[in-house]
Amino acid sequence: PLLQRASSVAGKASGKRNEFLTETVGKLRVIKTGGYERIWLERFRQMSGKAAMADFKQNLIQVVVSTSSNAITITAGISVIAFSVYRVLEDTMSVGGVVAAMILVWRVLAPLQTACVSMPRIERVINSIKQIDNLMNLKPEREIKAVTRPPARFRGHVVFSRVSFRYTAETDPALVGASFEIQPGEVVGVIGPNGSGKSTVLKLMSGLYQPQAGSIRIDNHDLRQIDPADLRSSIAYVPQIFNVFYGTIAQNLRLASPTALDEELRIAANQARVLEEILALPDGFNTKLGESRTDHFSASFMQRLSLARAYLKRAPLMLFDEPVTGLDFTGDRYFMSMVNALRGQSTIFIVTHRPSHLAVADKVLVFQNGYLRLAGAAKDVMKQIPPDLL
């Protein structure tokens, strides 16, 4: 039990240290720009010290166990030899009996010694098996029996029916009893103060979370009965923060449409008004991107890449979460013209704070503190929106 406890403590300490190192690599620029090096080094020093001490205690126990097993084996062997020699001198045991006794003792003690020495390895194997079991016991996003075959292509008919959701049991509900219906091809503006539940609506539609109450239906299919892969293949989602992956610009764009031709990449980039900037780069669409390679690109450039990736997918359901963050007036105007071009082809949700976006919307949803306060035709809702919400 002592060795088991020490191994568990050492494993947890090592895991926390590795998680901290991973976080450090991922947020290295933030640490440098914020001047957090001293604080970060102090945290790392403390974690490294705890991990080193835990490893030391584990190794110490292993050495004690190994040394004790060797001492017991040697002591037992010497005791048998001394006892056998004494019996031989008394003529009550023959030399052959001594040899037989020694062979028998070593046959018994050798496996015991091996078992004691192997205990740390056995403990590590048991812990590894437990971790694999925990991994294999993770529930999938959807139960296989609950999944039904979706249509070949969604039309974009979205219905929320008394949907309520909270991220954790300790937090306030992010959404409470939201109900609305959106017809295929409509443009929907979603507005409200920060933390009112706007982005939560998009995440629920993407299947990233499951509502605790109510139901979400797309084309009369309950979201809980649609395979997440099928659902997300029919959704183009532009988050608030554009995440790039290591690779070229073309490879990042093709994440939305792996079979897209070079000409299609150019068309999507031109629609997002980022084509000229890409072609001005020395390597064009073959320019490398990654966490450490995006510092010299402006936020406007990265945001337009995000829009280009969505345009390339041309999904029946397009979700834009603050899509013009970092864009100037011209970029905003081009985005609205693109929304007008996609009207009727895709159902479009736009989470925004800009009144200009509501001018191109067919319907408007107004959220406040997780509640859907207003919903309906844009021209009717606009008259009722309090000025402080815009």
mmCIF file of C-alpha atoms in Angstrom:
data_model
loop_
_atom_site.group_PDB
_atom_site.id
_atom_site.type_symbol
_atom_site.label_atom_id
_atom_site.label_comp_id
_atom_site.label_asym_id
_atom_site.label_seq_id
_atom_site.Cartn_x
_atom_site.Cartn_y
_atom_site.Cartn_z
ATOM 1 C CA PRO A 1 0.000 0.000 0.000
ATOM 2 C CA LEU A 2 2.845 2.399 0.785
ATOM 3 C CA LEU A 3 4.445 1.859 -2.615
ATOM 4 C CA GLN A 4 1.059 2.120 -4.330
ATOM 5 C CA ARG A 5 0.325 5.430 -2.618
ATOM 6 C CA ALA A 6 3.770 6.810 -3.479
ATOM 7 C CA SER A 7 3.389 5.774 -7.137
ATOM 8 C CA SER A 8 -0.019 7.447 -7.325
ATOM 9 C CA VAL A 9 1.289 10.705 -5.834
ATOM 10 C CA ALA A 10 4.299 10.707 -8.177
ATOM 11 C CA GLY A 11 2.103 10.067 -11.212
ATOM 12 C CA LYS A 12 -0.285 12.918 -10.374
ATOM 13 C CA ALA A 13 2.582 15.340 -9.696
ATOM 14 C CA SER A 14 4.236 14.438 -12.992
ATOM 15 C CA GLY A 15 0.930 14.839 -14.842
ATOM 16 C CA LYS A 16 0.355 18.324 -13.410
ATOM 17 C CA ARG A 17 3.881 19.344 -14.376
ATOM 18 C CA ASN A 18 3.394 18.105 -17.949
ATOM 19 C CA GLU A 19 0.050 19.934 -18.213
ATOM 20 C CA PHE A 20 1.748 23.108 -17.003
ATOM 21 C CA LEU A 21 4.517 22.721 -19.605
ATOM 22 C CA THR A 22 1.932 22.213 -22.354
ATOM 23 C CA GLU A 23 0.079 25.339 -21.256
ATOM 24 C CA THR A 24 3.366 27.257 -21.164
ATOM 25 C CA VAL A 25 4.204 26.339 -24.759
ATOM 26 C CA GLY A 26 0.693 27.211 -25.942
ATOM 27 C CA LYS A 27 0.640 30.601 -24.189
ATOM 28 C CA LEU A 28 4.275 31.577 -24.550
ATOM 29 C CA ARG A 29 3.501 34.825 -26.398
ATOM 30 C CA VAL A 30 0.982 35.892 -23.745
ATOM 31 C CA ILE A 31 3.507 35.188 -20.987
ATOM 32 C CA LYS A 32 6.180 37.253 -22.727
ATOM 33 C CA THR A 33 3.990 40.202 -23.696
ATOM 34 C CA GLY A 34 2.460 40.360 -20.225
ATOM 35 C CA GLY A 35 5.793 40.107 -18.444
ATOM 36 C CA TYR A 36 4.699 37.056 -16.448
ATOM 37 C CA GLU A 37 8.037 35.195 -16.721
ATOM 38 C CA ARG A 38 8.976 35.472 -13.031
ATOM 39 C CA ILE A 39 5.564 34.358 -11.786
ATOM 40 C CA TRP A 40 5.485 31.543 -14.335
ATOM 41 C CA LEU A 41 8.994 30.368 -13.426
ATOM 42 C CA GLU A 42 8.065 30.382 -9.741
ATOM 43 C CA ARG A 43 5.010 28.230 -10.444
ATOM 44 C CA PHE A 44 7.106 25.863 -12.533
ATOM 45 C CA ARG A 45 9.743 25.713 -9.798
ATOM 46 C CA GLN A 46 7.111 24.730 -7.232
ATOM 47 C CA MET A 47 5.556 22.084 -9.474
ATOM 48 C CA SER A 48 8.957 20.693 -10.436
ATOM 49 C CA GLY A 49 9.948 20.547 -6.772
ATOM 50 C CA LYS A 50 6.795 18.642 -5.833
ATOM 51 C CA ALA A 51 7.237 16.236 -8.749
ATOM 52 C CA ALA A 52 10.925 15.688 -7.937
ATOM 53 C CA MET A 53 10.173 15.052 -4.257
ATOM 54 C CA ALA A 54 7.391 12.617 -5.142
ATOM 55 C CA ASP A 55 9.745 10.754 -7.506
ATOM 56 C CA PHE A 56 12.424 10.709 -4.814
ATOM 57 C CA LYS A 57 10.045 9.206 -2.240
ATOM 58 C CA GLN A 58 8.849 6.614 -4.734
ATOM 59 C CA ASN A 59 12.425 5.647 -5.656
ATOM 60 C CA LEU A 60 13.391 5.553 -1.976
ATOM 61 C CA ILE A 61 10.586 3.104 -1.204
ATOM 62 C CA GLN A 62 11.590 1.004 -4.210
ATOM 63 C CA VAL A 63 15.208 0.893 -3.003
ATOM 64 C CA VAL A 64 14.079 -0.057 0.517
ATOM 65 C CA VAL A 65 11.879 -2.851 -0.846
ATOM 66 C CA SER A 66 14.632 -4.127 -3.152
ATOM 67 C CA THR A 67 17.317 -3.944 -0.441
ATOM 68 C CA SER A 68 15.051 -5.634 2.098
ATOM 69 C CA SER A 69 14.258 -8.482 -0.284
ATOM 70 C CA ASN A 70 17.969 -9.015 -1.006
ATOM 71 C CA ALA A 71 18.803 -8.913 2.702
ATOM 72 C CA ILE A 72 16.069 -11.437 3.523
ATOM 73 C CA THR A 73 17.246 -13.747 0.750
ATOM 74 C CA ILE A 74 20.891 -13.577 1.815
ATOM 75 C CA THR A 75 20.022 -13.959 5.506
ATOM 76 C CA ALA A 76 17.844 -16.980 4.768
ATOM 77 C CA GLY A 77 20.606 -18.566 2.680
ATOM 78 C CA ILE A 78 23.248 -18.004 5.347
ATOM 79 C CA SER A 79 20.923 -19.333 8.061
ATOM 80 C CA VAL A 80 20.243 -22.509 6.078
ATOM 81 C CA ILE A 81 23.965 -23.027 5.456
ATOM 82 C CA ALA A 82 24.839 -22.487 9.139
ATOM 83 C CA PHE A 83 22.069 -24.810 10.304
ATOM 84 C CA SER A 84 23.053 -27.445 7.730
ATOM 85 C CA VAL A 85 26.747 -27.291 8.707
ATOM 86 C CA TYR A 86 25.779 -27.694 12.362
ATOM 87 C CA ARG A 87 23.653 -30.751 11.499
ATOM 88 C CA VAL A 88 26.500 -32.230 9.422
ATOM 89 C CA LEU A 89 28.919 -31.850 12.320
ATOM 90 C CA GLU A 90 26.447 -33.740 14.495
ATOM 91 C CA ASP A 91 26.228 -36.471 11.828
ATOM 92 C CA THR A 92 22.448 -35.953 11.572
ATOM 93 C CA MET A 93 22.585 -34.681 7.960
ATOM 94 C CA SER A 94 24.634 -35.698 4.978
ATOM 95 C CA VAL A 95 26.401 -33.390 2.535
ATOM 96 C CA GLY A 96 23.803 -34.325 -0.080
ATOM 97 C CA GLY A 97 21.082 -33.205 2.311
ATOM 98 C CA VAL A 98 22.819 -29.837 2.685
ATOM 99 C CA VAL A 99 22.930 -29.390 -1.089
ATOM 100 C CA ALA A 100 19.271 -30.398 -1.392
ATOM 101 C CA ALA A 101 18.281 -27.960 1.367
ATOM 102 C CA MET A 102 20.143 -25.118 -0.324
ATOM 103 C CA ILE A 103 18.531 -25.863 -3.696
ATOM 104 C CA LEU A 104 15.080 -25.957 -2.080
ATOM 105 C CA VAL A 105 15.641 -22.664 -0.244
ATOM 106 C CA TRP A 106 16.843 -20.853 -3.365
ATOM 107 C CA ARG A 107 13.945 -22.282 -5.364
ATOM 108 C CA VAL A 108 11.561 -20.694 -2.866
ATOM 109 C CA LEU A 109 13.380 -17.401 -2.215
ATOM 110 C CA ALA A 110 14.357 -16.518 -5.807
ATOM 111 C CA PRO A 111 10.747 -16.032 -7.043
ATOM 112 C CA LEU A 112 9.923 -14.050 -3.900
ATOM 113 C CA GLN A 113 12.890 -11.757 -4.514
ATOM 114 C CA THR A 114 11.899 -11.310 -8.157
ATOM 115 C CA ALA A 115 8.333 -10.452 -7.110
ATOM 116 C CA CYS A 116 9.553 -7.814 -4.654
ATOM 117 C CA VAL A 117 11.867 -6.238 -7.225
ATOM 118 C CA SER A 118 9.087 -6.274 -9.857
ATOM 119 C CA MET A 119 6.476 -4.634 -7.626
ATOM 120 C CA PRO A 120 7.141 -1.067 -8.914
ATOM 121 C CA ARG A 121 6.841 -2.228 -12.524
ATOM 122 C CA ILE A 122 3.656 -4.131 -11.735
ATOM 123 C CA GLU A 123 2.251 -1.015 -10.067
ATOM 124 C CA ARG A 124 3.027 1.090 -13.156
ATOM 125 C CA VAL A 125 1.374 -1.495 -15.415
ATOM 126 C CA ILE A 126 -1.746 -1.508 -13.209
ATOM 127 C CA ASN A 127 -1.940 2.310 -13.302
ATOM 128 C CA SER A 128 -1.546 2.281 -17.091
ATOM 129 C CA ILE A 129 -4.347 -0.265 -17.419
ATOM 130 C CA LYS A 130 -6.598 1.898 -15.224
ATOM 131 C CA GLN A 131 -5.909 4.949 -17.408
ATOM 132 C CA ILE A 132 -6.718 2.966 -20.553
ATOM 133 C CA ASP A 133 -9.933 1.724 -18.927
ATOM 134 C CA ASN A 134 -10.918 5.294 -18.060
ATOM 135 C CA LEU A 135 -10.251 6.333 -21.657
ATOM 136 C CA MET A 136 -12.270 3.451 -23.091
ATOM 137 C CA ASN A 137 -15.154 4.174 -20.701
ATOM 138 C CA LEU A 138 -15.600 7.736 -21.993
ATOM 139 C CA LYS A 139 -19.061 8.126 -23.449
ATOM 140 C CA PRO A 140 -19.357 9.080 -27.126
ATOM 141 C CA GLU A 141 -21.112 12.302 -28.098
ATOM 142 C CA ARG A 142 -24.132 10.299 -29.189
ATOM 143 C CA GLU A 143 -25.348 6.858 -28.275
ATOM 144 C CA ILE A 144 -25.245 4.701 -31.394
ATOM 145 C CA LYS A 145 -28.800 3.446 -30.813
ATOM 146 C CA ALA A 146 -30.134 7.010 -30.627
ATOM 147 C CA VAL A 147 -28.686 8.125 -33.975
ATOM 148 C CA THR A 148 -30.964 8.123 -37.008
ATOM 149 C CA ARG A 149 -30.053 8.611 -40.632
ATOM 150 C CA PRO A 150 -30.216 12.327 -41.513
ATOM 151 C CA PRO A 151 -31.296 13.694 -44.889
ATOM 152 C CA ALA A 152 -28.692 13.840 -47.657
ATOM 153 C CA ARG A 153 -28.595 17.626 -47.237
ATOM 154 C CA PHE A 154 -30.165 19.811 -44.587
ATOM 155 C CA ARG A 155 -32.388 22.675 -45.705
ATOM 156 C CA GLY A 156 -31.777 24.816 -42.610
ATOM 157 C CA HIS A 157 -35.153 24.751 -40.853
ATOM 158 C CA VAL A 158 -34.289 25.376 -37.169
ATOM 159 C CA VAL A 159 -36.693 25.071 -34.233
ATOM 160 C CA PHE A 160 -35.816 25.735 -30.575
ATOM 161 C CA SER A 161 -38.504 24.493 -28.195
ATOM 162 C CA ARG A 162 -38.202 25.712 -24.571
ATOM 163 C CA VAL A 163 -34.442 25.131 -24.549
ATOM 164 C CA SER A 164 -32.610 25.627 -21.247
ATOM 165 C CA PHE A 165 -28.898 25.144 -20.674
ATOM 166 C CA ARG A 166 -26.217 25.854 -18.093
ATOM 167 C CA TYR A 167 -22.514 25.095 -18.496
ATOM 168 C CA THR A 168 -21.964 23.821 -14.948
ATOM 169 C CA ALA A 169 -24.159 23.185 -11.944
ATOM 170 C CA GLU A 170 -22.476 26.062 -10.087
ATOM 171 C CA THR A 171 -23.172 28.735 -12.736
ATOM 172 C CA ASP A 172 -26.339 30.588 -13.648
ATOM 173 C CA PRO A 173 -28.288 29.277 -16.647
ATOM 174 C CA ALA A 174 -26.869 30.506 -19.951
ATOM 175 C CA LEU A 175 -30.216 29.942 -21.658
ATOM 176 C CA VAL A 176 -33.699 29.668 -20.135
ATOM 177 C CA GLY A 177 -36.778 28.439 -22.001
ATOM 178 C CA ALA A 178 -35.765 29.797 -25.415
ATOM 179 C CA SER A 179 -38.259 29.067 -28.210
ATOM 180 C CA PHE A 180 -38.118 30.268 -31.813
ATOM 181 C CA GLU A 181 -38.478 28.976 -35.373
ATOM 182 C CA ILE A 182 -36.359 29.901 -38.382
ATOM 183 C CA GLN A 183 -37.318 29.011 -41.940
ATOM 184 C CA PRO A 184 -34.760 27.753 -44.502
ATOM 185 C CA GLY A 185 -32.742 30.503 -46.155
ATOM 186 C CA GLU A 186 -33.540 33.217 -43.616
ATOM 187 C CA VAL A 187 -30.956 35.604 -42.196
ATOM 188 C CA VAL A 188 -31.198 35.917 -38.408
ATOM 189 C CA GLY A 189 -29.598 38.635 -36.310
ATOM 190 C CA VAL A 190 -28.857 37.638 -32.704
ATOM 191 C CA ILE A 191 -28.188 40.512 -30.306
ATOM 192 C CA GLY A 192 -27.948 41.138 -26.587
ATOM 193 C CA PRO A 193 -25.476 42.170 -23.873
ATOM 194 C CA ASN A 194 -22.350 40.146 -23.182
ATOM 195 C CA GLY A 195 -23.167 36.889 -21.417
ATOM 196 C CA SER A 196 -26.803 36.949 -22.486
ATOM 197 C CA GLY A 197 -26.681 33.567 -24.264
ATOM 198 C CA LYS A 198 -26.046 34.574 -27.885
ATOM 199 C CA SER A 199 -22.963 32.425 -28.479
ATOM 200 C CA THR A 200 -24.544 29.601 -26.494
ATOM 201 C CA VAL A 201 -27.311 29.368 -29.102
ATOM 202 C CA LEU A 202 -24.722 28.787 -31.843
ATOM 203 C CA LYS A 203 -22.823 26.216 -29.787
ATOM 204 C CA LEU A 204 -26.015 24.289 -29.076
ATOM 205 C CA MET A 205 -26.909 24.279 -32.775
ATOM 206 C CA SER A 206 -23.427 22.934 -33.542
ATOM 207 C CA GLY A 207 -23.949 20.059 -31.121
ATOM 208 C CA LEU A 208 -21.036 21.133 -28.931
ATOM 209 C CA TYR A 209 -23.329 20.959 -25.890
ATOM 210 C CA GLN A 210 -26.615 19.286 -25.064
ATOM 211 C CA PRO A 211 -29.473 21.289 -23.512
ATOM 212 C CA GLN A 212 -30.645 20.131 -20.095
ATOM 213 C CA ALA A 213 -34.256 20.853 -21.052
ATOM 214 C CA GLY A 214 -36.217 21.349 -24.229
ATOM 215 C CA SER A 215 -35.325 20.243 -27.737
ATOM 216 C CA ILE A 216 -33.577 21.543 -30.847
ATOM 217 C CA ARG A 217 -34.782 20.342 -34.228
ATOM 218 C CA ILE A 218 -33.186 20.845 -37.623
ATOM 219 C CA ASP A 219 -35.384 19.880 -40.567
ATOM 220 C CA ASN A 220 -37.693 18.060 -38.120
ATOM 221 C CA HIS A 221 -34.804 15.924 -36.820
ATOM 222 C CA ASP A 222 -34.071 16.130 -33.109
ATOM 223 C CA LEU A 223 -30.443 17.166 -32.655
ATOM 224 C CA ARG A 224 -29.912 14.301 -30.209
ATOM 225 C CA GLN A 225 -30.686 11.819 -32.990
ATOM 226 C CA ILE A 226 -28.239 13.260 -35.515
ATOM 227 C CA ASP A 227 -24.670 12.027 -35.682
ATOM 228 C CA PRO A 228 -22.360 14.955 -34.744
ATOM 229 C CA ALA A 229 -20.178 14.365 -37.813
ATOM 230 C CA ASP A 230 -23.198 14.572 -40.137
ATOM 231 C CA LEU A 231 -24.470 17.662 -38.340
ATOM 232 C CA ARG A 232 -21.198 19.593 -38.429
ATOM 233 C CA SER A 233 -20.553 18.697 -42.050
ATOM 234 C CA SER A 234 -23.671 20.764 -42.798
ATOM 235 C CA ILE A 235 -22.639 23.748 -40.665
ATOM 236 C CA ALA A 236 -20.135 26.522 -41.372
ATOM 237 C CA TYR A 237 -19.180 28.015 -38.005
ATOM 238 C CA VAL A 238 -17.109 31.183 -37.627
ATOM 239 C CA PRO A 239 -16.141 31.584 -33.934
ATOM 240 C CA GLN A 240 -15.123 34.809 -32.242
ATOM 241 C CA ILE A 241 -11.465 33.739 -32.270
ATOM 242 C CA PHE A 242 -10.082 32.198 -35.468
ATOM 243 C CA ASN A 243 -7.916 29.179 -34.682
ATOM 244 C CA VAL A 244 -5.254 28.221 -37.200
ATOM 245 C CA PHE A 245 -3.490 24.895 -37.491
ATOM 246 C CA TYR A 246 0.083 24.226 -38.472
ATOM 247 C CA GLY A 247 0.200 24.118 -42.257
ATOM 248 C CA THR A 248 -0.287 26.365 -45.250
ATOM 249 C CA ILE A 249 -3.085 28.854 -45.857
ATOM 250 C CA ALA A 250 -4.510 26.483 -48.461
ATOM 251 C CA GLN A 251 -4.480 23.564 -46.013
ATOM 252 C CA ASN A 252 -6.256 25.643 -43.370
ATOM 253 C CA LEU A 253 -8.933 26.679 -45.854
ATOM 254 C CA ARG A 254 -9.384 23.118 -47.114
ATOM 255 C CA LEU A 255 -10.360 22.001 -43.621
ATOM 256 C CA ALA A 256 -13.825 23.241 -44.602
ATOM 257 C CA SER A 257 -13.785 21.487 -47.989
ATOM 258 C CA PRO A 258 -10.957 18.950 -48.458
ATOM 259 C CA THR A 259 -11.712 18.457 -52.172
ATOM 260 C CA ALA A 260 -11.787 22.167 -53.036
ATOM 261 C CA LEU A 261 -9.857 23.133 -56.164
ATOM 262 C CA ASP A 262 -7.305 25.940 -56.221
ATOM 263 C CA GLU A 263 -9.749 28.099 -58.169
ATOM 264 C CA GLU A 264 -12.403 27.563 -55.481
ATOM 265 C CA LEU A 265 -9.903 28.720 -52.847
ATOM 266 C CA ARG A 266 -9.314 31.869 -54.867
ATOM 267 C CA ILE A 267 -13.045 32.519 -55.210
ATOM 268 C CA ALA A 268 -13.657 32.107 -51.452
ATOM 269 C CA ALA A 269 -10.663 34.304 -50.608
ATOM 270 C CA ASN A 270 -11.879 36.961 -53.030
ATOM 271 C CA GLN A 271 -15.357 36.884 -51.485
ATOM 272 C CA ALA A 272 -13.735 37.520 -48.100
ATOM 273 C CA ARG A 273 -11.578 40.271 -49.679
ATOM 274 C CA VAL A 274 -8.341 38.614 -48.601
ATOM 275 C CA LEU A 275 -7.156 37.274 -51.974
ATOM 276 C CA GLU A 276 -4.933 40.242 -52.819
ATOM 277 C CA GLU A 277 -3.125 40.040 -49.479
ATOM 278 C CA ILE A 278 -2.565 36.291 -49.877
ATOM 279 C CA LEU A 279 -1.176 36.682 -53.401
ATOM 280 C CA ALA A 280 1.094 39.493 -52.163
ATOM 281 C CA LEU A 281 2.824 37.041 -49.814
ATOM 282 C CA PRO A 282 6.031 35.441 -51.190
ATOM 283 C CA ASP A 283 4.529 31.935 -51.045
ATOM 284 C CA GLY A 284 0.902 32.890 -51.666
ATOM 285 C CA PHE A 285 -1.504 30.149 -50.600
ATOM 286 C CA ASN A 286 1.516 28.020 -49.588
ATOM 287 C CA THR A 287 2.441 30.448 -46.807
ATOM 288 C CA LYS A 288 2.898 28.576 -43.549
ATOM 289 C CA LEU A 289 0.598 29.278 -40.622
ATOM 290 C CA GLY A 290 0.835 28.173 -37.005
ATOM 291 C CA GLU A 291 0.844 29.457 -33.455
ATOM 292 C CA SER A 292 4.301 31.012 -33.855
ATOM 293 C CA ARG A 293 3.826 32.137 -37.464
ATOM 294 C CA THR A 294 0.788 34.401 -37.186
ATOM 295 C CA ASP A 295 2.323 37.286 -35.216
ATOM 296 C CA HIS A 296 3.096 39.305 -38.351
ATOM 297 C CA PHE A 297 -0.453 38.889 -39.708
ATOM 298 C CA SER A 298 -3.067 41.446 -38.690
ATOM 299 C CA ALA A 299 -6.256 40.506 -36.859
ATOM 300 C CA SER A 300 -8.176 41.701 -39.904
ATOM 301 C CA PHE A 301 -6.278 39.287 -42.164
ATOM 302 C CA MET A 302 -6.917 36.328 -39.853
ATOM 303 C CA GLN A 303 -10.612 37.191 -39.501
ATOM 304 C CA ARG A 304 -11.037 37.357 -43.265
ATOM 305 C CA LEU A 305 -9.355 33.955 -43.564
ATOM 306 C CA SER A 306 -11.967 32.655 -41.140
ATOM 307 C CA LEU A 307 -14.741 34.081 -43.321
ATOM 308 C CA ALA A 308 -13.123 32.632 -46.456
ATOM 309 C CA ARG A 309 -13.127 29.190 -44.886
ATOM 310 C CA ALA A 310 -16.849 29.512 -44.156
ATOM 311 C CA TYR A 311 -17.622 30.757 -47.669
ATOM 312 C CA LEU A 312 -15.676 27.831 -49.124
ATOM 313 C CA LYS A 313 -17.876 25.336 -47.297
ATOM 314 C CA ARG A 314 -21.192 26.858 -48.435
ATOM 315 C CA ALA A 315 -23.101 24.885 -45.823
ATOM 316 C CA PRO A 316 -26.905 25.018 -45.544
ATOM 317 C CA LEU A 317 -26.497 26.408 -42.018
ATOM 318 C CA MET A 318 -23.983 29.214 -41.459
ATOM 319 C CA LEU A 319 -23.214 30.499 -37.959
ATOM 320 C CA PHE A 320 -21.269 33.745 -37.525
ATOM 321 C CA ASP A 321 -20.202 34.741 -33.999
ATOM 322 C CA GLU A 322 -19.073 38.387 -34.050
ATOM 323 C CA PRO A 323 -17.784 37.862 -37.625
ATOM 324 C CA VAL A 324 -16.457 41.370 -38.278
ATOM 325 C CA THR A 325 -14.301 41.715 -35.167
ATOM 326 C CA GLY A 326 -11.137 43.468 -36.311
ATOM 327 C CA LEU A 327 -12.548 44.428 -39.717
ATOM 328 C CA ASP A 328 -12.784 48.003 -40.931
ATOM 329 C CA PHE A 329 -15.844 49.643 -42.485
ATOM 330 C CA THR A 330 -15.003 48.278 -45.943
ATOM 331 C CA GLY A 331 -14.632 44.730 -44.626
ATOM 332 C CA ASP A 332 -17.940 45.066 -42.801
ATOM 333 C CA ARG A 333 -19.648 46.280 -45.980
ATOM 334 C CA TYR A 334 -18.280 43.371 -48.018
ATOM 335 C CA PHE A 335 -19.454 40.930 -45.358
ATOM 336 C CA MET A 336 -23.003 42.279 -45.493
ATOM 337 C CA SER A 337 -23.011 42.083 -49.294
ATOM 338 C CA MET A 338 -21.923 38.452 -49.028
ATOM 339 C CA VAL A 339 -24.755 37.752 -46.576
ATOM 340 C CA ASN A 340 -27.207 39.196 -49.084
ATOM 341 C CA ALA A 341 -25.714 36.972 -51.793
ATOM 342 C CA LEU A 342 -26.152 33.873 -49.601
ATOM 343 C CA ARG A 343 -29.709 34.756 -48.592
ATOM 344 C CA GLY A 344 -32.081 31.985 -49.596
ATOM 345 C CA GLN A 345 -29.224 29.515 -50.169
ATOM 346 C CA SER A 346 -28.263 29.065 -46.508
ATOM 347 C CA THR A 347 -29.864 29.757 -43.151
ATOM 348 C CA ILE A 348 -27.595 32.367 -41.577
ATOM 349 C CA PHE A 349 -27.254 33.286 -37.891
ATOM 350 C CA ILE A 350 -25.223 36.414 -37.090
ATOM 351 C CA VAL A 351 -24.315 37.190 -33.479
ATOM 352 C CA THR A 352 -23.543 40.891 -33.508
ATOM 353 C CA HIS A 353 -23.595 44.228 -31.716
ATOM 354 C CA ARG A 354 -23.792 46.301 -34.901
ATOM 355 C CA PRO A 355 -27.142 47.789 -35.950
ATOM 356 C CA SER A 356 -25.991 47.694 -39.590
ATOM 357 C CA HIS A 357 -26.108 43.891 -39.528
ATOM 358 C CA LEU A 358 -29.715 43.910 -38.391
ATOM 359 C CA ALA A 359 -30.608 45.852 -41.526
ATOM 360 C CA VAL A 360 -29.896 42.758 -43.653
ATOM 361 C CA ALA A 361 -31.672 40.351 -41.268
ATOM 362 C CA ASP A 362 -35.061 38.796 -41.922
ATOM 363 C CA LYS A 363 -35.569 38.019 -38.232
ATOM 364 C CA VAL A 364 -34.018 39.282 -35.020
ATOM 365 C CA LEU A 365 -33.566 37.461 -31.701
ATOM 366 C CA VAL A 366 -32.935 39.608 -28.622
ATOM 367 C CA PHE A 367 -31.418 37.869 -25.573
ATOM 368 C CA GLN A 368 -30.927 39.233 -22.074
ATOM 369 C CA ASN A 369 -29.657 37.307 -19.036
ATOM 370 C CA GLY A 370 -30.297 34.006 -20.818
ATOM 371 C CA TYR A 371 -33.898 34.821 -21.717
ATOM 372 C CA LEU A 372 -35.217 35.418 -25.217
ATOM 373 C CA ARG A 373 -36.848 38.818 -24.732
ATOM 374 C CA LEU A 374 -37.876 39.582 -28.318
ATOM 375 C CA ALA A 375 -38.167 37.510 -31.487
ATOM 376 C CA GLY A 376 -39.784 38.101 -34.828
ATOM 377 C CA ALA A 377 -39.505 39.967 -38.108
ATOM 378 C CA ALA A 378 -36.626 42.433 -38.126
ATOM 379 C CA LYS A 379 -38.749 45.476 -38.951
ATOM 380 C CA ASP A 380 -41.080 44.758 -36.021
ATOM 381 C CA VAL A 381 -38.422 43.849 -33.449
ATOM 382 C CA MET A 382 -36.200 46.824 -34.311
ATOM 383 C CA LYS A 383 -38.933 49.186 -33.128
ATOM 384 C CA GLN A 384 -39.047 47.483 -29.714
ATOM 385 C CA ILE A 385 -35.324 47.057 -29.001
ATOM 386 C CA PRO A 386 -34.144 49.207 -26.059
ATOM 387 C CA PRO A 387 -31.415 51.650 -27.166
ATOM 388 C CA ASP A 388 -28.927 50.310 -24.605
ATOM 389 C CA LEU A 389 -28.866 46.902 -26.330
ATOM 390 C CA LEU A 390 -27.416 48.301 -29.563
#
